Amino acid sequence: MLGEAIIKGMAVTARNFLGSYVSDERLTTIQYPDERQSLSEAVRNFPFLVYDAGDWQKGLRCVACQICEKECPPKCIYIVKSKDKKPDYIGKPQLYPAIFDIDTSVCMSCQICVEVCPFDAIKMDTEFELSTADRFGGLLLHKDQLAKPNTYYHKIHPTEAGEVDARLAAEKAKVEAKAKADAEAKAKAAAAKPAPVLAAAAPGAAPSLAAKPA
Amino acid sequence: METLEQIKARAEAAVPGAKLEIVVNASPSAQHSLLVDNAHAAAVARFLRDDGQLRLDYASNVSGVDWLDTVVKQTVKSKRLIDGVEKEIEETLEIKKPGYLEAVYHLYSTPLKHGPVILRLRTENRTDQARVPSLTPVWRGAEFQEREIFDLFGIVFDGHPDLRRILMWDGFQDHPMRKDYVEPDDYEYEPTPHDAVLERAKPHYAAEAKA
Amino acid sequence: MSSTTVEPNSVAPGPTQVAPQADGTGVPSYSLAPKVTAAGAVEGELLEVSMGPQHPSTHGVFRMDVVLDGERVVKLKPVFGYLHRNHEKIGENTTYLASMPYTDRLDYFCSMTNNWAYALAVEKLAGLQVPERAEYLRVILAELTRLQNHASLGGFLLQDMGAMGTPLMYAFREREKILDLFESLSGARMMCNYMRFGGCRCDLPPGWVEQAKKVVNDFPGFLDEFETLLNENEILMARTQGVGLLPRALAISASVTGPMLRASGVNYDLRKVDKYGIYDRFDFRVPLGEHGDVYDRYMIRILEMRESLKILQQALRDLPEGSIIDPKAKLRGFRPKLGEAYGRIEAPKGELGFYLISDGSPNPYRYRVRAPSFINLTILEDMCLGHIVADAVIILGSVDIVLGEVDR
């Protein structure tokens, strides 16, 4: 019969329409600003810089090695190295970025900067409500806007952050054990020779940081 | 499928006068190719398409490649008579190899399901003799791809039914995929220029400061 | 233009000879002068219409210069380049790795298959091995991509026919579930940037396989519903059957690939021909069309989804444990040896190939994308001639183009 299939099709539409009142399966939309979907852990949007405990300037993991700047496909990262050094999480003096800018109007959220970073310093954020009225300045994120604490990283990517922390802690423990062994060896040597100073010197106090770039 | 040597031998037998050359590919892919002389390219292509053992009826991919002029330095020792004494002289010769443009065809067979056989056509130079014969009459699938190569590389395909620019607009002058293509100075403000972008932006900063 | 090398009878076959050929045959038979009847009365004029670039039926920014006799198409020239950003030049100016996220943006519906095609070409060039688990993951992701691409194409095609919304929304509802899988794995719904040379970027999150199995098991229900809704629909059949015929010989000669080619009855599926990856381990069939019209091209995609589901069932069942990337593969400082390679896969839209030439530097010397939907448009004019304008729209819809890939 002509039109039979059309009637069958209409039945499908009607089933979906009426079904949307009773079944969540059929009702697939949500009222966005009021209702929100939970994001999955892997979600990535734009990069941010991780800092450990306390002060965002002292704790920044980034050592301004500029690998991400070089590898970034659309070249949206801009880094200027510092003149002085400050200790990193192990205690080794390292450079830090005097300027670290990410132009989010250019960034394409590919995550390559995260993959190439040897210091676990740059990670992907999940924040997506970033609209701004200022086309250039508003989308250019500076170091102070990019720096976010490790606790925030744990909040958005708990599994990944846990792995990173475990890895960093293991590295630190390894370095500390080595330093301790070295110190003991030196102490033994010192005991053999009458030398007054023990060599297990902690790295010097952090050099005073340059003023935050405007 | 036959080896490339066999194909070469049979094609040369089938098309009198055709000169084919095997271009060796050193990479692990080992996809070697056949370089065909332009005068017999269409006939060789037709042979490859119609031959019962090959039946390469499907031209999958046609791409242009730009090879720039290269200068090879060679040290030549020669003996010459200077003031009646024979002396050995070392001379450095600069041999200029003219660059060329290449059209590379990747051919497959749909009934026999083999391939690729790779054909290469070379232009004489990169300037006034950038011509190769079109293989669109043999494989219709080359039509848009040859147009694209004409547009982006500037190879003129003789015998192409509709050779116009395809991706760039009609009034455009240069060929952007050539290695020596210079991008136009279309400066646009960018908050974080660096490297090449910064170099290009610098003259504009000066102009803005003066103004 | 010289025509010395062309013999008259060697012109590639076509349904009409309207496209001007080098030997002088097939000179366009239209003229914009008024048509005059034998009695001398003016019958009508040809009309030139520029369809697009901003037209909802063109799936993006694409233009067709159409010459119409009444409502019939007598000439149709596609005009490209509105989305051209010279992807190939960008690829030559960046490292091998940095091109990977750019490939997502070619056919932005199918970033996973784009990634795979590029990774495959680089693996051929550098001789990298892919671990078994990564191969399985690639198959699973590629087939999921095929499902969501074909489902949405069905919706878009119906939208072009005037079925506003309903089929497209049903298709998007299913697509969303697959995009959720991509998101929980790679972090992005569409720009996945997931595959790497010699493997994949990260392993599956916990519970992913179960979620994927649920999606795969539920999908036939959607397909049944979709088919009940549409397959025998009288309007759909009247609009699509016998429209946009693509003869077998022309399809092969014009390098048409993918579902388009198979709808014309040519048994050529790279998953069977090249057996790239591990496709030789799965049991699936290649559906073929008989007429090569728009209806066949629509049905082929429905049937291919069913076959993809078979592959997915097997791959999810057999997914082994193990590493996901070749230990030899380096992320930074990747420099393949001199040489070239052409790698191709069966992407949802057809054969997607990457042709790479390495000169030993970190950047490819030549980076070429063989974009299926660009080359499938070669025969758009041949398919549209003689049909009405509204049919030209669905013929274009049945080609399944994405302008990010056409214009590159």
mmCIF file of N, CA, C and O in Angstrom, chain B residues 25 27-29 31 46 57-68 104 106 108-110 113 120 137 139-141 143-145 148 153 159-161 164 166-168 176-179, chain C residues 1-2 7 10 12 20 22 80-81 84 86 88-89 92 124-125 127 250 252-255 257 267-268 273 338-342 344 351 355 365-366 368 370 374-375 377-378 382 408:
data_model
loop_
_atom_site.group_PDB
_atom_site.id
_atom_site.type_symbol
_atom_site.label_atom_id
_atom_site.label_comp_id
_atom_site.label_asym_id
_atom_site.label_seq_id
_atom_site.Cartn_x
_atom_site.Cartn_y
_atom_site.Cartn_z
ATOM 1 N N ASN B 25 64.003 3.515 -3.879
ATOM 2 C CA ASN B 25 63.559 4.152 -2.646
ATOM 3 C C ASN B 25 64.217 3.408 -1.489
ATOM 4 O O ASN B 25 63.962 2.229 -1.271
ATOM 5 N N SER B 27 63.981 3.815 1.743
ATOM 6 C CA SER B 27 63.306 3.725 3.036
ATOM 7 C C SER B 27 62.735 2.321 3.241
ATOM 8 O O SER B 27 62.617 1.547 2.297
ATOM 9 N N PRO B 28 62.369 1.981 4.496
ATOM 10 C CA PRO B 28 61.833 0.634 4.749
ATOM 11 C C PRO B 28 60.569 0.320 3.947
ATOM 12 O O PRO B 28 60.220 -0.850 3.797
ATOM 13 N N SER B 29 59.901 1.331 3.446
ATOM 14 C CA SER B 29 58.689 1.045 2.673
ATOM 15 C C SER B 29 59.017 0.345 1.358
ATOM 16 O O SER B 29 58.187 -0.395 0.824
ATOM 17 N N GLN B 31 59.076 1.265 -1.630
ATOM 18 C CA GLN B 31 58.184 1.522 -2.762
ATOM 19 C C GLN B 31 59.010 2.196 -3.861
ATOM 20 O O GLN B 31 59.152 3.408 -3.889
ATOM 21 N N ARG B 46 48.909 4.012 -20.852
ATOM 22 C CA ARG B 46 47.834 3.228 -21.448
ATOM 23 C C ARG B 46 48.189 1.734 -21.431
ATOM 24 O O ARG B 46 47.331 0.891 -21.191
ATOM 25 N N ASP B 57 44.033 0.032 -13.377
ATOM 26 C CA ASP B 57 42.977 0.917 -13.863
ATOM 27 C C ASP B 57 42.638 2.020 -12.874
ATOM 28 O O ASP B 57 41.732 2.792 -13.103
ATOM 29 N N TYR B 58 43.336 2.072 -11.782
ATOM 30 C CA TYR B 58 42.937 3.000 -10.726
ATOM 31 C C TYR B 58 44.145 3.862 -10.321
ATOM 32 O O TYR B 58 45.091 3.360 -9.727
ATOM 33 N N ALA B 59 44.098 5.126 -10.708
ATOM 34 C CA ALA B 59 45.164 6.065 -10.327
ATOM 35 C C ALA B 59 44.766 6.674 -8.994
ATOM 36 O O ALA B 59 43.968 7.596 -8.935
ATOM 37 N N SER B 60 45.328 6.124 -7.941
ATOM 38 C CA SER B 60 44.879 6.522 -6.616
ATOM 39 C C SER B 60 45.294 7.943 -6.278
ATOM 40 O O SER B 60 44.482 8.776 -5.930
ATOM 41 N N ASN B 61 46.576 8.202 -6.422
ATOM 42 C CA ASN B 61 47.098 9.452 -5.888
ATOM 43 C C ASN B 61 48.014 10.098 -6.909
ATOM 44 O O ASN B 61 48.860 9.422 -7.493
ATOM 45 N N VAL B 62 47.819 11.364 -7.168
ATOM 46 C CA VAL B 62 48.722 12.108 -8.044
ATOM 47 C C VAL B 62 49.257 13.271 -7.229
ATOM 48 O O VAL B 62 48.475 14.070 -6.719
ATOM 49 N N SER B 63 50.566 13.329 -7.081
ATOM 50 C CA SER B 63 51.087 14.438 -6.286
ATOM 51 C C SER B 63 52.248 15.092 -6.996
ATOM 52 O O SER B 63 52.966 14.452 -7.762
ATOM 53 N N GLY B 64 52.413 16.347 -6.732
ATOM 54 C CA GLY B 64 53.537 17.090 -7.264
ATOM 55 C C GLY B 64 54.653 17.119 -6.246
ATOM 56 O O GLY B 64 54.413 17.063 -5.049
ATOM 57 N N VAL B 65 55.888 17.165 -6.733
ATOM 58 C CA VAL B 65 57.032 17.329 -5.841
ATOM 59 C C VAL B 65 57.939 18.371 -6.477
ATOM 60 O O VAL B 65 58.140 18.376 -7.691
ATOM 61 N N ASP B 66 58.467 19.247 -5.653
ATOM 62 C CA ASP B 66 59.354 20.290 -6.148
ATOM 63 C C ASP B 66 60.778 19.970 -5.717
ATOM 64 O O ASP B 66 61.043 19.834 -4.527
ATOM 65 N N TRP B 67 61.667 19.813 -6.685
ATOM 66 C CA TRP B 67 63.084 19.595 -6.358
ATOM 67 C C TRP B 67 63.839 20.831 -6.824
ATOM 68 O O TRP B 67 63.863 21.142 -8.006
ATOM 69 N N LEU B 68 64.450 21.502 -5.869
ATOM 70 C CA LEU B 68 65.137 22.767 -6.182
ATOM 71 C C LEU B 68 66.433 22.502 -6.941
ATOM 72 O O LEU B 68 66.953 21.389 -6.949
ATOM 73 N N VAL B 104 53.908 12.548 -9.489
ATOM 74 C CA VAL B 104 54.028 11.154 -9.067
ATOM 75 C C VAL B 104 52.635 10.525 -9.054
ATOM 76 O O VAL B 104 51.715 11.055 -8.432
ATOM 77 N N HIS B 106 50.400 7.175 -8.198
ATOM 78 C CA HIS B 106 50.333 5.884 -7.509
ATOM 79 C C HIS B 106 49.206 5.079 -8.138
ATOM 80 O O HIS B 106 48.044 5.466 -8.038
ATOM 81 N N TYR B 108 47.018 1.519 -8.868
ATOM 82 C CA TYR B 108 46.578 0.248 -8.299
ATOM 83 C C TYR B 108 45.656 -0.435 -9.309
ATOM 84 O O TYR B 108 45.224 0.167 -10.284
ATOM 85 N N SER B 109 45.379 -1.690 -9.044
ATOM 86 C CA SER B 109 44.472 -2.420 -9.910
ATOM 87 C C SER B 109 43.256 -2.843 -9.094
ATOM 88 O O SER B 109 43.408 -3.487 -8.063
ATOM 89 N N THR B 110 42.064 -2.480 -9.542
ATOM 90 C CA THR B 110 40.873 -2.911 -8.792
ATOM 91 C C THR B 110 40.503 -4.364 -9.078
ATOM 92 O O THR B 110 40.104 -5.058 -8.160
ATOM 93 N N LYS B 113 43.701 -6.341 -7.659
ATOM 94 C CA LYS B 113 43.965 -5.935 -6.281
ATOM 95 C C LYS B 113 45.458 -5.878 -5.950
ATOM 96 O O LYS B 113 45.882 -6.288 -4.877
ATOM 97 N N ARG B 120 56.636 8.225 -12.299
ATOM 98 C CA ARG B 120 57.095 9.597 -12.075
ATOM 99 C C ARG B 120 57.299 10.265 -13.425
ATOM 100 O O ARG B 120 57.905 9.691 -14.335
ATOM 101 N N PRO B 137 43.438 11.767 -19.748
ATOM 102 C CA PRO B 137 42.744 10.938 -20.730
ATOM 103 C C PRO B 137 42.844 9.453 -20.440
ATOM 104 O O PRO B 137 42.016 8.677 -20.911
ATOM 105 N N TRP B 139 43.424 8.105 -17.050
ATOM 106 C CA TRP B 139 42.707 7.919 -15.787
ATOM 107 C C TRP B 139 41.972 9.213 -15.483
ATOM 108 O O TRP B 139 42.586 10.233 -15.155
ATOM 109 N N ARG B 140 40.678 9.146 -15.537
ATOM 110 C CA ARG B 140 39.881 10.345 -15.284
ATOM 111 C C ARG B 140 40.122 10.880 -13.867
ATOM 112 O O ARG B 140 40.018 12.075 -13.604
ATOM 113 N N GLY B 141 40.448 9.993 -12.952
ATOM 114 C CA GLY B 141 40.656 10.388 -11.564
ATOM 115 C C GLY B 141 41.789 11.371 -11.368
ATOM 116 O O GLY B 141 41.902 12.003 -10.330
ATOM 117 N N GLU B 143 42.048 14.062 -12.990
ATOM 118 C CA GLU B 143 41.631 15.386 -13.467
ATOM 119 C C GLU B 143 41.817 16.485 -12.414
ATOM 120 O O GLU B 143 42.553 17.446 -12.624
ATOM 121 N N PHE B 144 41.181 16.309 -11.270
ATOM 122 C CA PHE B 144 41.270 17.355 -10.250
ATOM 123 C C PHE B 144 42.653 17.390 -9.620
ATOM 124 O O PHE B 144 43.152 18.437 -9.225
ATOM 125 N N GLN B 145 43.287 16.232 -9.533
ATOM 126 C CA GLN B 145 44.594 16.206 -8.878
ATOM 127 C C GLN B 145 45.640 16.897 -9.737
ATOM 128 O O GLN B 145 46.521 17.584 -9.228
ATOM 129 N N GLU B 148 45.133 20.477 -9.351
ATOM 130 C CA GLU B 148 45.689 20.940 -8.082
ATOM 131 C C GLU B 148 47.204 21.142 -8.205
ATOM 132 O O GLU B 148 47.750 22.124 -7.699
ATOM 133 N N PHE B 153 51.839 23.852 -7.821
ATOM 134 C CA PHE B 153 53.235 23.668 -8.205
ATOM 135 C C PHE B 153 53.583 24.344 -9.524
ATOM 136 O O PHE B 153 54.736 24.582 -9.812
ATOM 137 N N GLY B 159 47.421 18.501 -22.639
ATOM 138 C CA GLY B 159 46.354 17.564 -22.963
ATOM 139 C C GLY B 159 45.311 17.448 -21.878
ATOM 140 O O GLY B 159 44.389 16.650 -21.990
ATOM 141 N N HIS B 160 45.442 18.233 -20.828
ATOM 142 C CA HIS B 160 44.419 18.211 -19.789
ATOM 143 C C HIS B 160 43.179 18.938 -20.298
ATOM 144 O O HIS B 160 43.295 20.011 -20.870
ATOM 145 N N PRO B 161 41.982 18.372 -20.099
ATOM 146 C CA PRO B 161 40.795 18.980 -20.698
ATOM 147 C C PRO B 161 40.397 20.317 -20.077
ATOM 148 O O PRO B 161 39.719 21.105 -20.740
ATOM 149 N N ARG B 164 42.673 24.625 -15.031
ATOM 150 C CA ARG B 164 42.485 25.927 -14.381
ATOM 151 C C ARG B 164 42.964 25.803 -12.951
ATOM 152 O O ARG B 164 43.177 24.718 -12.434
ATOM 153 N N ILE B 166 42.500 25.557 -9.037
ATOM 154 C CA ILE B 166 41.399 24.860 -8.380
ATOM 155 C C ILE B 166 41.235 25.273 -6.926
ATOM 156 O O ILE B 166 40.123 25.512 -6.468
ATOM 157 N N LEU B 167 42.342 25.405 -6.194
ATOM 158 C CA LEU B 167 42.208 25.766 -4.785
ATOM 159 C C LEU B 167 42.446 27.258 -4.560
ATOM 160 O O LEU B 167 41.783 27.877 -3.748
ATOM 161 N N MET B 168 43.407 27.822 -5.281
ATOM 162 C CA MET B 168 43.629 29.262 -5.174
ATOM 163 C C MET B 168 42.668 29.956 -6.136
ATOM 164 O O MET B 168 42.116 29.339 -7.040
ATOM 165 N N PRO B 176 51.974 28.247 -4.543
ATOM 166 C CA PRO B 176 52.346 28.226 -3.121
ATOM 167 C C PRO B 176 53.088 26.978 -2.639
ATOM 168 O O PRO B 176 53.778 27.064 -1.640
ATOM 169 N N MET B 177 52.950 25.852 -3.302
ATOM 170 C CA MET B 177 53.631 24.671 -2.789
ATOM 171 C C MET B 177 55.078 24.573 -3.246
ATOM 172 O O MET B 177 55.794 23.668 -2.836
ATOM 173 N N ARG B 178 55.522 25.494 -4.082
ATOM 174 C CA ARG B 178 56.938 25.456 -4.460
ATOM 175 C C ARG B 178 57.795 25.802 -3.259
ATOM 176 O O ARG B 178 57.415 26.604 -2.417
ATOM 177 N N LYS B 179 58.975 25.196 -3.236
ATOM 178 C CA LYS B 179 59.833 25.360 -2.064
ATOM 179 C C LYS B 179 60.338 26.786 -1.926
ATOM 180 O O LYS B 179 60.668 27.221 -0.828
ATOM 181 N N MET C 1 46.214 24.632 -25.974
ATOM 182 C CA MET C 1 46.707 23.377 -25.414
ATOM 183 C C MET C 1 46.907 22.342 -26.525
ATOM 184 O O MET C 1 46.042 22.192 -27.377
ATOM 185 N N SER C 2 48.040 21.687 -26.521
ATOM 186 C CA SER C 2 48.292 20.733 -27.599
ATOM 187 C C SER C 2 47.491 19.460 -27.337
ATOM 188 O O SER C 2 47.194 19.120 -26.201
ATOM 189 N N GLU C 7 44.413 10.244 -28.075
ATOM 190 C CA GLU C 7 43.669 9.612 -29.163
ATOM 191 C C GLU C 7 42.187 9.735 -28.885
ATOM 192 O O GLU C 7 41.752 9.652 -27.753
ATOM 193 N N SER C 10 40.272 7.240 -26.638
ATOM 194 C CA SER C 10 40.856 6.847 -25.367
ATOM 195 C C SER C 10 40.342 7.690 -24.211
ATOM 196 O O SER C 10 40.817 7.567 -23.109
ATOM 197 N N ALA C 12 38.449 8.822 -21.170
ATOM 198 C CA ALA C 12 37.864 8.025 -20.099
ATOM 199 C C ALA C 12 36.340 8.036 -20.217
ATOM 200 O O ALA C 12 35.766 9.047 -20.595
ATOM 201 N N PRO C 20 34.431 19.381 -21.901
ATOM 202 C CA PRO C 20 35.237 19.529 -23.096
ATOM 203 C C PRO C 20 36.470 18.646 -23.030
ATOM 204 O O PRO C 20 37.158 18.610 -22.026
ATOM 205 N N ALA C 22 40.144 17.171 -24.798
ATOM 206 C CA ALA C 22 41.254 17.783 -25.513
ATOM 207 C C ALA C 22 41.171 17.551 -27.015
ATOM 208 O O ALA C 22 41.683 18.352 -27.798
ATOM 209 N N PHE C 80 36.224 25.121 -5.682
ATOM 210 C CA PHE C 80 36.771 24.787 -4.362
ATOM 211 C C PHE C 80 37.587 25.946 -3.806
ATOM 212 O O PHE C 80 37.768 26.954 -4.447
ATOM 213 N N GLY C 81 38.105 25.716 -2.653
ATOM 214 C CA GLY C 81 39.163 26.578 -2.140
ATOM 215 C C GLY C 81 38.727 27.573 -1.087
ATOM 216 O O GLY C 81 39.547 28.314 -0.579
ATOM 217 N N HIS C 84 40.573 26.613 1.936
ATOM 218 C CA HIS C 84 41.943 26.183 1.674
ATOM 219 C C HIS C 84 42.907 26.894 2.622
ATOM 220 O O HIS C 84 42.893 28.109 2.714
ATOM 221 N N ASN C 86 46.208 25.472 2.828
ATOM 222 C CA ASN C 86 47.452 24.806 2.446
ATOM 223 C C ASN C 86 48.001 23.917 3.555
ATOM 224 O O ASN C 86 49.115 24.080 4.041
ATOM 225 N N GLU C 88 49.127 21.068 3.281
ATOM 226 C CA GLU C 88 50.347 20.349 2.903
ATOM 227 C C GLU C 88 51.584 21.204 3.171
ATOM 228 O O GLU C 88 52.617 20.693 3.594
ATOM 229 N N LYS C 89 51.467 22.502 2.938
ATOM 230 C CA LYS C 89 52.601 23.383 3.219
ATOM 231 C C LYS C 89 52.859 23.449 4.721
ATOM 232 O O LYS C 89 54.008 23.435 5.156
ATOM 233 N N GLU C 92 54.764 20.527 5.703
ATOM 234 C CA GLU C 92 56.176 20.544 5.340
ATOM 235 C C GLU C 92 56.983 21.490 6.225
ATOM 236 O O GLU C 92 58.207 21.411 6.266
ATOM 237 N N LYS C 124 55.373 3.250 7.729
ATOM 238 C CA LYS C 124 55.975 2.653 6.533
ATOM 239 C C LYS C 124 57.295 3.332 6.213
ATOM 240 O O LYS C 124 58.265 2.694 5.822
ATOM 241 N N LEU C 125 57.311 4.647 6.373
ATOM 242 C CA LEU C 125 58.508 5.413 6.035
ATOM 243 C C LEU C 125 59.652 5.089 6.979
ATOM 244 O O LEU C 125 60.811 4.996 6.564
ATOM 245 N N GLY C 127 59.678 2.384 9.190
ATOM 246 C CA GLY C 127 59.791 0.975 9.541
ATOM 247 C C GLY C 127 59.480 0.691 10.988
ATOM 248 O O GLY C 127 60.183 -0.087 11.638
ATOM 249 N N LEU C 250 33.081 4.123 -15.056
ATOM 250 C CA LEU C 250 33.448 5.509 -14.765
ATOM 251 C C LEU C 250 33.935 5.647 -13.331
ATOM 252 O O LEU C 250 34.897 6.364 -13.057
ATOM 253 N N ILE C 252 35.528 3.519 -11.518
ATOM 254 C CA ILE C 252 36.910 3.061 -11.373
ATOM 255 C C ILE C 252 37.848 4.059 -12.022
ATOM 256 O O ILE C 252 38.846 4.480 -11.434
ATOM 257 N N SER C 253 37.526 4.468 -13.235
ATOM 258 C CA SER C 253 38.414 5.356 -13.962
ATOM 259 C C SER C 253 38.603 6.677 -13.232
ATOM 260 O O SER C 253 39.677 7.257 -13.252
ATOM 261 N N ALA C 254 37.534 7.151 -12.575
ATOM 262 C CA ALA C 254 37.613 8.451 -11.921
ATOM 263 C C ALA C 254 38.149 8.344 -10.505
ATOM 264 O O ALA C 254 38.028 9.296 -9.735
ATOM 265 N N SER C 255 38.733 7.199 -10.141
ATOM 266 C CA SER C 255 39.352 7.022 -8.824
ATOM 267 C C SER C 255 38.378 7.272 -7.690
ATOM 268 O O SER C 255 38.773 7.734 -6.626
ATOM 269 N N THR C 257 36.315 6.276 -4.551
ATOM 270 C CA THR C 257 36.637 5.240 -3.564
ATOM 271 C C THR C 257 35.572 5.199 -2.481
ATOM 272 O O THR C 257 34.698 6.058 -2.420
ATOM 273 N N ASN C 267 34.012 -4.320 -6.095
ATOM 274 C CA ASN C 267 34.422 -4.912 -4.829
ATOM 275 C C ASN C 267 35.843 -4.474 -4.515
ATOM 276 O O ASN C 267 36.804 -5.143 -4.867
ATOM 277 N N TYR C 268 35.979 -3.326 -3.911
ATOM 278 C CA TYR C 268 37.315 -2.817 -3.603
ATOM 279 C C TYR C 268 37.257 -2.115 -2.261
ATOM 280 O O TYR C 268 36.874 -0.956 -2.157
ATOM 281 N N VAL C 273 41.627 -5.531 0.711
ATOM 282 C CA VAL C 273 42.668 -5.555 -0.321
ATOM 283 C C VAL C 273 44.047 -5.442 0.313
ATOM 284 O O VAL C 273 44.926 -6.276 0.084
ATOM 285 N N LEU C 338 66.207 8.834 4.597
ATOM 286 C CA LEU C 338 65.833 9.249 3.249
ATOM 287 C C LEU C 338 64.882 8.247 2.612
ATOM 288 O O LEU C 338 65.051 7.039 2.774
ATOM 289 N N GLY C 339 63.944 8.748 1.877
ATOM 290 C CA GLY C 339 63.044 7.842 1.179
ATOM 291 C C GLY C 339 61.643 8.389 1.129
ATOM 292 O O GLY C 339 61.402 9.546 1.502
ATOM 293 N N GLU C 340 60.736 7.576 0.647
ATOM 294 C CA GLU C 340 59.356 8.016 0.548
ATOM 295 C C GLU C 340 58.434 6.848 0.833
ATOM 296 O O GLU C 340 58.840 5.689 0.781
ATOM 297 N N ALA C 341 57.196 7.156 1.167
ATOM 298 C CA ALA C 341 56.227 6.096 1.439
ATOM 299 C C ALA C 341 54.832 6.621 1.175
ATOM 300 O O ALA C 341 54.548 7.805 1.392
ATOM 301 N N TYR C 342 53.987 5.740 0.683
ATOM 302 C CA TYR C 342 52.576 6.068 0.519
ATOM 303 C C TYR C 342 51.780 5.088 1.351
ATOM 304 O O TYR C 342 51.857 3.880 1.147
ATOM 305 N N ARG C 344 47.910 4.124 2.940
ATOM 306 C CA ARG C 344 46.501 4.443 2.721
ATOM 307 C C ARG C 344 45.629 3.537 3.572
ATOM 308 O O ARG C 344 45.978 2.397 3.856
ATOM 309 N N GLU C 351 39.281 6.156 0.197
ATOM 310 C CA GLU C 351 40.689 5.896 0.440
ATOM 311 C C GLU C 351 41.391 7.166 0.894
ATOM 312 O O GLU C 351 41.510 8.128 0.143
ATOM 313 N N TYR C 355 51.176 10.662 1.390
ATOM 314 C CA TYR C 355 52.397 10.418 0.632
ATOM 315 C C TYR C 355 53.488 11.294 1.234
ATOM 316 O O TYR C 355 53.354 12.527 1.252
ATOM 317 N N TYR C 365 59.901 16.347 3.665
ATOM 318 C CA TYR C 365 60.196 17.180 2.496
ATOM 319 C C TYR C 365 58.927 17.391 1.687
ATOM 320 O O TYR C 365 58.683 18.468 1.164
ATOM 321 N N ARG C 366 58.147 16.345 1.573
ATOM 322 C CA ARG C 366 56.866 16.460 0.892
ATOM 323 C C ARG C 366 55.837 15.743 1.725
ATOM 324 O O ARG C 366 56.071 14.638 2.217
ATOM 325 N N ARG C 368 51.834 14.931 1.404
ATOM 326 C CA ARG C 368 50.687 15.050 0.512
ATOM 327 C C ARG C 368 49.523 14.261 1.088
ATOM 328 O O ARG C 368 49.706 13.154 1.601
ATOM 329 N N ARG C 370 45.996 12.500 0.173
ATOM 330 C CA ARG C 370 45.061 12.080 -0.860
ATOM 331 C C ARG C 370 43.690 12.072 -0.202
ATOM 332 O O ARG C 370 43.323 11.154 0.527
ATOM 333 N N PHE C 374 37.580 14.878 -1.862
ATOM 334 C CA PHE C 374 37.986 15.785 -2.950
ATOM 335 C C PHE C 374 37.956 15.040 -4.291
ATOM 336 O O PHE C 374 37.381 15.511 -5.274
ATOM 337 N N ILE C 375 38.540 13.861 -4.317
ATOM 338 C CA ILE C 375 38.635 13.135 -5.584
ATOM 339 C C ILE C 375 37.284 12.544 -5.964
ATOM 340 O O ILE C 375 36.963 12.449 -7.145
ATOM 341 N N LEU C 377 34.642 14.020 -5.874
ATOM 342 C CA LEU C 377 33.856 15.061 -6.533
ATOM 343 C C LEU C 377 34.163 15.174 -8.023
ATOM 344 O O LEU C 377 33.490 15.917 -8.733
ATOM 345 N N THR C 378 35.196 14.462 -8.501
ATOM 346 C CA THR C 378 35.552 14.523 -9.916
ATOM 347 C C THR C 378 34.340 14.259 -10.804
ATOM 348 O O THR C 378 34.171 14.897 -11.835
ATOM 349 N N ASP C 382 29.186 14.590 -13.914
ATOM 350 C CA ASP C 382 28.645 13.467 -14.684
ATOM 351 C C ASP C 382 27.378 12.909 -14.042
ATOM 352 O O ASP C 382 26.469 12.466 -14.725
ATOM 353 N N ARG C 408 41.469 21.341 2.032
ATOM 354 C CA ARG C 408 42.720 21.191 2.778
ATOM 355 C C ARG C 408 43.381 22.531 3.042
ATOM 356 O O ARG C 408 44.349 22.924 2.480
#
